[in-house]
């Protein structure tokens, strides 16, 4: 049973480009969470999704950021028109049900904006 | 004041020492998670607990719901335990502490 798979592990984008980060949850997990870890800072919640639904996006910046978790395929975190301040590690976690279940984390995607 | 506070921020120990990392939270929670993050950044979930005490190998986690406090203990510490340890309070979402950087020297 594969763990949470995130790709790419490292992503380099120039300012103004788009970044797409993918997360495949563990088999049987229908809840996905995205977290961001800025350099020298702690983890911060971004968004919580179930299949085809955004449950809580209160941690997402209002502009340029979007997330989806389609019926088929991985969850996608999309950042449009990236800026240097978006450089961070983005982690995905999945669980079989609501917060309160054990979480399984992916290895993260390290985004560098040049 | 952060909703989840950890102490100490940094901890250096000699191999074999008993280590304690503390976590206090001010939010209502359904569970408290302890996570480990190694250099290179991957995150591993160590414990999820809502009461009492859990043990896994040399690691022990305790929680006092009334005092809103949890501790992570490492017995007989080893250099491979060197990592960042993060506590996270599970309410409507996960709220993370800033992490404790542990370095265990041989």
PDB file of C-alpha atoms in Angstrom:
ATOM      1  CA  UNK A   1       0.000   0.000   0.000  1.00  0.00           C
ATOM      2  CA  UNK A   2       1.849   3.035  -1.261  1.00  0.00           C
ATOM      3  CA  UNK A   3       1.969   6.058   0.964  1.00  0.00           C
ATOM      4  CA  UNK A   4       0.977   9.572   0.037  1.00  0.00           C
ATOM      5  CA  UNK A   5       2.734  10.440  -3.203  1.00  0.00           C
ATOM      6  CA  UNK A   6       3.638  14.000  -4.064  1.00  0.00           C
ATOM      7  CA  UNK A   7       5.249  15.146  -7.243  1.00  0.00           C
ATOM      8  CA  UNK A   8       7.382  16.729  -8.270  1.00  0.00           C
ATOM      9  CA  UNK A   9       9.762  16.661  -5.297  1.00  0.00           C
ATOM     10  CA  UNK A  10      11.408  19.849  -6.498  1.00  0.00           C
ATOM     11  CA  UNK A  11       9.948  22.465  -8.775  1.00  0.00           C
ATOM     12  CA  UNK A  12      11.659  25.576 -10.060  1.00  0.00           C
ATOM     13  CA  UNK A  13       9.582  28.325 -11.639  1.00  0.00           C
ATOM     14  CA  UNK A  14      10.335  31.828 -12.817  1.00  0.00           C
ATOM     15  CA  UNK A  15       8.272  34.695 -11.491  1.00  0.00           C
ATOM     16  CA  UNK A  16       4.982  34.891 -13.327  1.00  0.00           C
ATOM     17  CA  UNK A  17       4.836  31.210 -14.302  1.00  0.00           C
ATOM     18  CA  UNK A  18       2.331  28.689 -13.015  1.00  0.00           C
ATOM     19  CA  UNK A  19       3.135  25.920 -10.555  1.00  0.00           C
ATOM     20  CA  UNK A  20       1.134  22.699 -10.328  1.00  0.00           C
ATOM     21  CA  UNK A  21       1.705  20.419  -7.389  1.00  0.00           C
ATOM     22  CA  UNK A  22       0.203  16.957  -7.302  1.00  0.00           C
ATOM     23  CA  UNK A  23      -0.812  14.739  -4.432  1.00  0.00           C
ATOM     24  CA  UNK A  24      -2.069  11.174  -4.642  1.00  0.00           C
ATOM     25  CA  UNK A  25      -3.511  10.139  -1.277  1.00  0.00           C
ATOM     26  CA  UNK A  26      -3.132   6.724   0.238  1.00  0.00           C
ATOM     27  CA  UNK A  27      -5.464   4.095  -1.150  1.00  0.00           C
ATOM     28  CA  UNK A  28      -8.819   4.333   0.546  1.00  0.00           C
ATOM     29  CA  UNK A  29      -8.262   7.889   1.792  1.00  0.00           C
ATOM     30  CA  UNK A  30     -10.794  10.416   0.591  1.00  0.00           C
ATOM     31  CA  UNK A  31      -9.639  13.402   2.661  1.00  0.00           C
ATOM     32  CA  UNK A  32      -6.705  15.512   1.526  1.00  0.00           C
ATOM     33  CA  UNK A  33      -5.030  18.428   3.293  1.00  0.00           C
ATOM     34  CA  UNK A  34      -2.440  20.844   1.947  1.00  0.00           C
ATOM     35  CA  UNK A  35       0.059  22.619   4.187  1.00  0.00           C
ATOM     36  CA  UNK A  36       2.766  25.148   3.452  1.00  0.00           C
ATOM     37  CA  UNK A  37       6.075  25.522   5.212  1.00  0.00           C
ATOM     38  CA  UNK A  38       7.830  28.785   4.458  1.00  0.00           C
ATOM     39  CA  UNK A  39      11.606  28.916   4.999  1.00  0.00           C
ATOM     40  CA  UNK A  40      12.446  29.003   8.698  1.00  0.00           C
ATOM     41  CA  UNK A  41       8.765  28.862   9.632  1.00  0.00           C
ATOM     42  CA  UNK A  42       6.334  26.265  10.882  1.00  0.00           C
ATOM     43  CA  UNK A  43       3.693  24.400   8.922  1.00  0.00           C
ATOM     44  CA  UNK A  44       0.497  26.265   8.114  1.00  0.00           C
ATOM     45  CA  UNK A  45      -2.821  24.839   7.002  1.00  0.00           C
ATOM     46  CA  UNK A  46      -3.936  25.827   3.524  1.00  0.00           C
ATOM     47  CA  UNK A  47      -6.900  23.776   2.385  1.00  0.00           C
ATOM     48  CA  UNK A  48      -8.924  20.672   3.169  1.00  0.00           C
ATOM     49  CA  UNK A  49     -10.642  18.737   0.385  1.00  0.00           C
ATOM     50  CA  UNK A  50     -12.747  15.670  -0.055  1.00  0.00           C
ATOM     51  CA  UNK A  51     -13.410  14.112  -3.419  1.00  0.00           C
ATOM     52  CA  UNK A  52     -14.771  16.848  -5.700  1.00  0.00           C
ATOM     53  CA  UNK A  53     -15.388  19.216  -2.764  1.00  0.00           C
ATOM     54  CA  UNK A  54     -13.453  21.957  -1.037  1.00  0.00           C
ATOM     55  CA  UNK A  55     -14.358  21.711   2.640  1.00  0.00           C
ATOM     56  CA  UNK A  56     -12.180  24.433   4.145  1.00  0.00           C
ATOM     57  CA  UNK A  57      -9.971  26.801   2.183  1.00  0.00           C
ATOM     58  CA  UNK A  58      -9.583  29.401   4.893  1.00  0.00           C
ATOM     59  CA  UNK A  59      -5.785  29.024   4.893  1.00  0.00           C
ATOM     60  CA  UNK A  60      -5.390  29.681   1.179  1.00  0.00           C
ATOM     61  CA  UNK A  61      -4.282  33.081  -0.086  1.00  0.00           C
ATOM     62  CA  UNK A  62      -7.269  34.703  -1.754  1.00  0.00           C
ATOM     63  CA  UNK A  63      -5.556  35.258  -5.075  1.00  0.00           C
ATOM     64  CA  UNK A  64      -3.503  33.066  -7.400  1.00  0.00           C
ATOM     65  CA  UNK A  65      -3.964  29.868  -5.349  1.00  0.00           C
ATOM     66  CA  UNK A  66      -6.496  27.152  -6.077  1.00  0.00           C
ATOM     67  CA  UNK A  67      -6.923  23.501  -5.204  1.00  0.00           C
ATOM     68  CA  UNK A  68      -8.970  20.637  -6.493  1.00  0.00           C
ATOM     69  CA  UNK A  69      -9.475  16.965  -5.775  1.00  0.00           C
ATOM     70  CA  UNK A  70     -11.311  15.458  -8.742  1.00  0.00           C
ATOM     71  CA  UNK A  71     -13.278  12.236  -8.725  1.00  0.00           C
ATOM     72  CA  UNK A  72     -10.445  10.573 -10.611  1.00  0.00           C
ATOM     73  CA  UNK A  73      -6.793  11.430 -10.255  1.00  0.00           C
ATOM     74  CA  UNK A  74      -4.650  13.288  -7.780  1.00  0.00           C
ATOM     75  CA  UNK A  75      -5.343  16.430  -5.855  1.00  0.00           C
ATOM     76  CA  UNK A  76      -3.784  19.483  -7.483  1.00  0.00           C
ATOM     77  CA  UNK A  77      -2.565  22.655  -5.813  1.00  0.00           C
ATOM     78  CA  UNK A  78      -2.202  25.344  -8.447  1.00  0.00           C
ATOM     79  CA  UNK A  79      -0.349  28.597  -8.016  1.00  0.00           C
ATOM     80  CA  UNK A  80      -0.704  31.105 -10.807  1.00  0.00           C
ATOM     81  CA  UNK A  81       1.760  33.906 -11.532  1.00  0.00           C
ATOM     82  CA  UNK A  82       4.187  32.751  -8.872  1.00  0.00           C
ATOM     83  CA  UNK A  83       6.197  35.266  -6.877  1.00  0.00           C
ATOM     84  CA  UNK A  84       9.372  34.786  -4.831  1.00  0.00           C
ATOM     85  CA  UNK A  85       7.349  34.701  -1.638  1.00  0.00           C
ATOM     86  CA  UNK A  86       5.678  31.488  -2.824  1.00  0.00           C
ATOM     87  CA  UNK A  87       8.986  29.644  -2.445  1.00  0.00           C
ATOM     88  CA  UNK A  88       8.274  27.055   0.219  1.00  0.00           C
ATOM     89  CA  UNK A  89       7.753  23.380   0.895  1.00  0.00           C
ATOM     90  CA  UNK A  90       4.205  22.264   0.206  1.00  0.00           C
ATOM     91  CA  UNK A  91       3.034  19.153   2.000  1.00  0.00           C
ATOM     92  CA  UNK A  92       0.000  17.059   1.375  1.00  0.00           C
ATOM     93  CA  UNK A  93      -1.556  14.705   3.914  1.00  0.00           C
ATOM     94  CA  UNK A  94      -4.424  12.278   3.638  1.00  0.00           C
ATOM     95  CA  UNK A  95      -6.726  10.480   6.024  1.00  0.00           C
ATOM     96  CA  UNK A  96      -9.576   8.025   5.690  1.00  0.00           C
ATOM     97  CA  UNK A  97     -12.019  10.405   7.313  1.00  0.00           C
ATOM     98  CA  UNK A  98     -12.352  13.786   9.053  1.00  0.00           C
ATOM     99  CA  UNK A  99      -9.628  15.478  11.072  1.00  0.00           C
ATOM    100  CA  UNK A 100      -9.065  13.372  14.138  1.00  0.00           C
ATOM    101  CA  UNK A 101      -7.903  10.365  12.170  1.00  0.00           C
ATOM    102  CA  UNK A 102      -4.207   9.609  11.849  1.00  0.00           C
ATOM    103  CA  UNK A 103      -2.639  11.649   9.089  1.00  0.00           C
ATOM    104  CA  UNK A 104      -0.227  10.346   6.508  1.00  0.00           C
ATOM    105  CA  UNK A 105       2.077  12.896   4.953  1.00  0.00           C
ATOM    106  CA  UNK A 106       3.747  13.002   1.605  1.00  0.00           C
ATOM    107  CA  UNK A 107       7.406  13.975   1.241  1.00  0.00           C
ATOM    108  CA  UNK A 108       6.505  17.423   0.042  1.00  0.00           C
ATOM    109  CA  UNK A 109       7.194  19.530  -3.022  1.00  0.00           C
ATOM    110  CA  UNK A 110       9.865  22.161  -2.679  1.00  0.00           C
ATOM    111  CA  UNK A 111       8.969  25.107  -4.853  1.00  0.00           C
ATOM    112  CA  UNK A 112      11.656  27.612  -5.722  1.00  0.00           C
ATOM    113  CA  UNK A 113      10.684  30.770  -7.561  1.00  0.00           C
ATOM    114  CA  UNK A 114      13.572  32.505  -9.288  1.00  0.00           C
TER     115      UNK A 114
ATOM    116  CA  UNK B   1       0.362  34.198  21.469  1.00  0.00           C
ATOM    117  CA  UNK B   2       0.406  31.132  19.231  1.00  0.00           C
ATOM    118  CA  UNK B   3      -2.401  28.642  19.670  1.00  0.00           C
ATOM    119  CA  UNK B   4       0.170  25.849  19.938  1.00  0.00           C
ATOM    120  CA  UNK B   5       3.451  26.487  21.677  1.00  0.00           C
ATOM    121  CA  UNK B   6       6.414  24.155  21.966  1.00  0.00           C
ATOM    122  CA  UNK B   7       9.461  24.237  24.156  1.00  0.00           C
ATOM    123  CA  UNK B   8      12.319  24.213  23.866  1.00  0.00           C
ATOM    124  CA  UNK B   9      12.872  25.559  20.357  1.00  0.00           C
ATOM    125  CA  UNK B  10      16.288  23.923  20.199  1.00  0.00           C
ATOM    126  CA  UNK B  11      17.641  21.017  22.178  1.00  0.00           C
ATOM    127  CA  UNK B  12      21.070  19.435  22.100  1.00  0.00           C
ATOM    128  CA  UNK B  13      21.673  16.186  23.939  1.00  0.00           C
ATOM    129  CA  UNK B  14      24.322  13.526  24.304  1.00  0.00           C
ATOM    130  CA  UNK B  15      23.609  10.049  23.084  1.00  0.00           C
ATOM    131  CA  UNK B  16      21.785   8.062  25.735  1.00  0.00           C
ATOM    132  CA  UNK B  17      20.129  11.017  27.432  1.00  0.00           C
ATOM    133  CA  UNK B  18      16.430  11.149  28.244  1.00  0.00           C
ATOM    134  CA  UNK B  19      14.711  13.894  26.265  1.00  0.00           C
ATOM    135  CA  UNK B  20      11.466  15.750  26.866  1.00  0.00           C
ATOM    136  CA  UNK B  21       9.728  18.127  24.473  1.00  0.00           C
ATOM    137  CA  UNK B  22       6.703  20.038  25.687  1.00  0.00           C
ATOM    138  CA  UNK B  23       3.617  21.299  23.898  1.00  0.00           C
ATOM    139  CA  UNK B  24       0.884  23.588  25.229  1.00  0.00           C
ATOM    140  CA  UNK B  25      -2.223  24.473  23.308  1.00  0.00           C
ATOM    141  CA  UNK B  26      -5.044  26.928  23.786  1.00  0.00           C
ATOM    142  CA  UNK B  27      -7.532  25.602  21.235  1.00  0.00           C
ATOM    143  CA  UNK B  28     -10.169  22.952  21.764  1.00  0.00           C
ATOM    144  CA  UNK B  29      -8.955  19.711  20.280  1.00  0.00           C
ATOM    145  CA  UNK B  30     -10.131  16.258  19.345  1.00  0.00           C
ATOM    146  CA  UNK B  31      -6.569  14.937  19.261  1.00  0.00           C
ATOM    147  CA  UNK B  32      -2.932  15.960  19.539  1.00  0.00           C
ATOM    148  CA  UNK B  33      -0.389  14.820  16.970  1.00  0.00           C
ATOM    149  CA  UNK B  34       3.357  14.479  17.295  1.00  0.00           C
ATOM    150  CA  UNK B  35       5.264  14.600  14.024  1.00  0.00           C
ATOM    151  CA  UNK B  36       8.903  14.121  13.106  1.00  0.00           C
ATOM    152  CA  UNK B  37      10.566  15.995  10.264  1.00  0.00           C
ATOM    153  CA  UNK B  38      14.014  14.920   9.140  1.00  0.00           C
ATOM    154  CA  UNK B  39      16.546  16.964   7.181  1.00  0.00           C
ATOM    155  CA  UNK B  40      15.374  16.636   3.612  1.00  0.00           C
ATOM    156  CA  UNK B  41      11.964  17.486   4.937  1.00  0.00           C
ATOM    157  CA  UNK B  42       9.749  14.393   4.955  1.00  0.00           C
ATOM    158  CA  UNK B  43       7.178  14.305   7.761  1.00  0.00           C
ATOM    159  CA  UNK B  44       6.341  11.199   9.713  1.00  0.00           C
ATOM    160  CA  UNK B  45       3.415  10.928  12.091  1.00  0.00           C
ATOM    161  CA  UNK B  46       4.650   9.540  15.417  1.00  0.00           C
ATOM    162  CA  UNK B  47       1.564   9.664  17.609  1.00  0.00           C
ATOM    163  CA  UNK B  48      -2.012  10.759  17.660  1.00  0.00           C
ATOM    164  CA  UNK B  49      -3.507  10.856  21.123  1.00  0.00           C
ATOM    165  CA  UNK B  50      -6.571  12.249  22.815  1.00  0.00           C
ATOM    166  CA  UNK B  51      -5.939  11.059  26.375  1.00  0.00           C
ATOM    167  CA  UNK B  52      -3.394   9.364  28.559  1.00  0.00           C
ATOM    168  CA  UNK B  53      -0.196   7.965  27.203  1.00  0.00           C
ATOM    169  CA  UNK B  54       1.113   6.090  24.170  1.00  0.00           C
ATOM    170  CA  UNK B  55       4.421   4.292  23.709  1.00  0.00           C
ATOM    171  CA  UNK B  56       6.219   3.197  20.588  1.00  0.00           C
ATOM    172  CA  UNK B  57       9.696   1.819  21.030  1.00  0.00           C
ATOM    173  CA  UNK B  58      11.793   4.469  22.761  1.00  0.00           C
ATOM    174  CA  UNK B  59       9.189   7.174  22.241  1.00  0.00           C
ATOM    175  CA  UNK B  60       6.470   8.013  24.738  1.00  0.00           C
ATOM    176  CA  UNK B  61       3.768  10.654  24.339  1.00  0.00           C
ATOM    177  CA  UNK B  62       1.504  11.887  27.108  1.00  0.00           C
ATOM    178  CA  UNK B  63      -1.351  14.331  27.196  1.00  0.00           C
ATOM    179  CA  UNK B  64      -3.191  16.135  29.986  1.00  0.00           C
ATOM    180  CA  UNK B  65      -6.467  17.401  28.565  1.00  0.00           C
ATOM    181  CA  UNK B  66      -7.351  19.496  31.634  1.00  0.00           C
ATOM    182  CA  UNK B  67      -4.031  21.333  31.521  1.00  0.00           C
ATOM    183  CA  UNK B  68      -3.926  21.415  27.697  1.00  0.00           C
ATOM    184  CA  UNK B  69      -0.422  20.080  27.711  1.00  0.00           C
ATOM    185  CA  UNK B  70       1.391  17.231  25.999  1.00  0.00           C
ATOM    186  CA  UNK B  71       4.916  15.896  26.220  1.00  0.00           C
ATOM    187  CA  UNK B  72       7.048  13.764  23.959  1.00  0.00           C
ATOM    188  CA  UNK B  73       9.775  11.747  25.632  1.00  0.00           C
ATOM    189  CA  UNK B  74      12.655   9.927  24.002  1.00  0.00           C
ATOM    190  CA  UNK B  75      14.490   7.396  26.126  1.00  0.00           C
ATOM    191  CA  UNK B  76      18.093   6.392  25.411  1.00  0.00           C
ATOM    192  CA  UNK B  77      18.417   9.005  22.684  1.00  0.00           C
ATOM    193  CA  UNK B  78      20.478   8.263  19.597  1.00  0.00           C
ATOM    194  CA  UNK B  79      22.001  10.480  16.872  1.00  0.00           C
ATOM    195  CA  UNK B  80      19.416   9.131  14.419  1.00  0.00           C
ATOM    196  CA  UNK B  81      16.735  10.799  16.584  1.00  0.00           C
ATOM    197  CA  UNK B  82      18.086  14.165  15.425  1.00  0.00           C
ATOM    198  CA  UNK B  83      15.183  15.861  13.685  1.00  0.00           C
ATOM    199  CA  UNK B  84      12.537  18.528  14.142  1.00  0.00           C
ATOM    200  CA  UNK B  85       9.663  17.391  16.341  1.00  0.00           C
ATOM    201  CA  UNK B  86       6.347  19.130  15.793  1.00  0.00           C
ATOM    202  CA  UNK B  87       3.181  18.983  17.805  1.00  0.00           C
ATOM    203  CA  UNK B  88      -0.116  19.733  16.112  1.00  0.00           C
ATOM    204  CA  UNK B  89      -3.512  20.300  17.676  1.00  0.00           C
ATOM    205  CA  UNK B  90      -6.409  18.754  15.807  1.00  0.00           C
ATOM    206  CA  UNK B  91      -9.535  20.879  16.065  1.00  0.00           C
ATOM    207  CA  UNK B  92     -11.460  21.982  13.014  1.00  0.00           C
ATOM    208  CA  UNK B  93      -8.058  21.857  11.331  1.00  0.00           C
ATOM    209  CA  UNK B  94      -4.501  21.083  12.325  1.00  0.00           C
ATOM    210  CA  UNK B  95      -2.686  23.906  14.074  1.00  0.00           C
ATOM    211  CA  UNK B  96       1.051  23.368  14.324  1.00  0.00           C
ATOM    212  CA  UNK B  97       3.653  24.351  16.838  1.00  0.00           C
ATOM    213  CA  UNK B  98       6.849  25.913  15.556  1.00  0.00           C
ATOM    214  CA  UNK B  99       8.810  22.721  16.108  1.00  0.00           C
ATOM    215  CA  UNK B 100      11.707  21.674  18.307  1.00  0.00           C
ATOM    216  CA  UNK B 101      15.047  21.101  16.628  1.00  0.00           C
ATOM    217  CA  UNK B 102      16.665  18.151  18.400  1.00  0.00           C
ATOM    218  CA  UNK B 103      20.331  17.322  17.898  1.00  0.00           C
ATOM    219  CA  UNK B 104      21.721  14.216  19.563  1.00  0.00           C
ATOM    220  CA  UNK B 105      25.497  14.056  19.578  1.00  0.00           C
ATOM    221  CA  UNK B 106      27.398  10.769  19.696  1.00  0.00           C
TER     222      UNK B 106
END
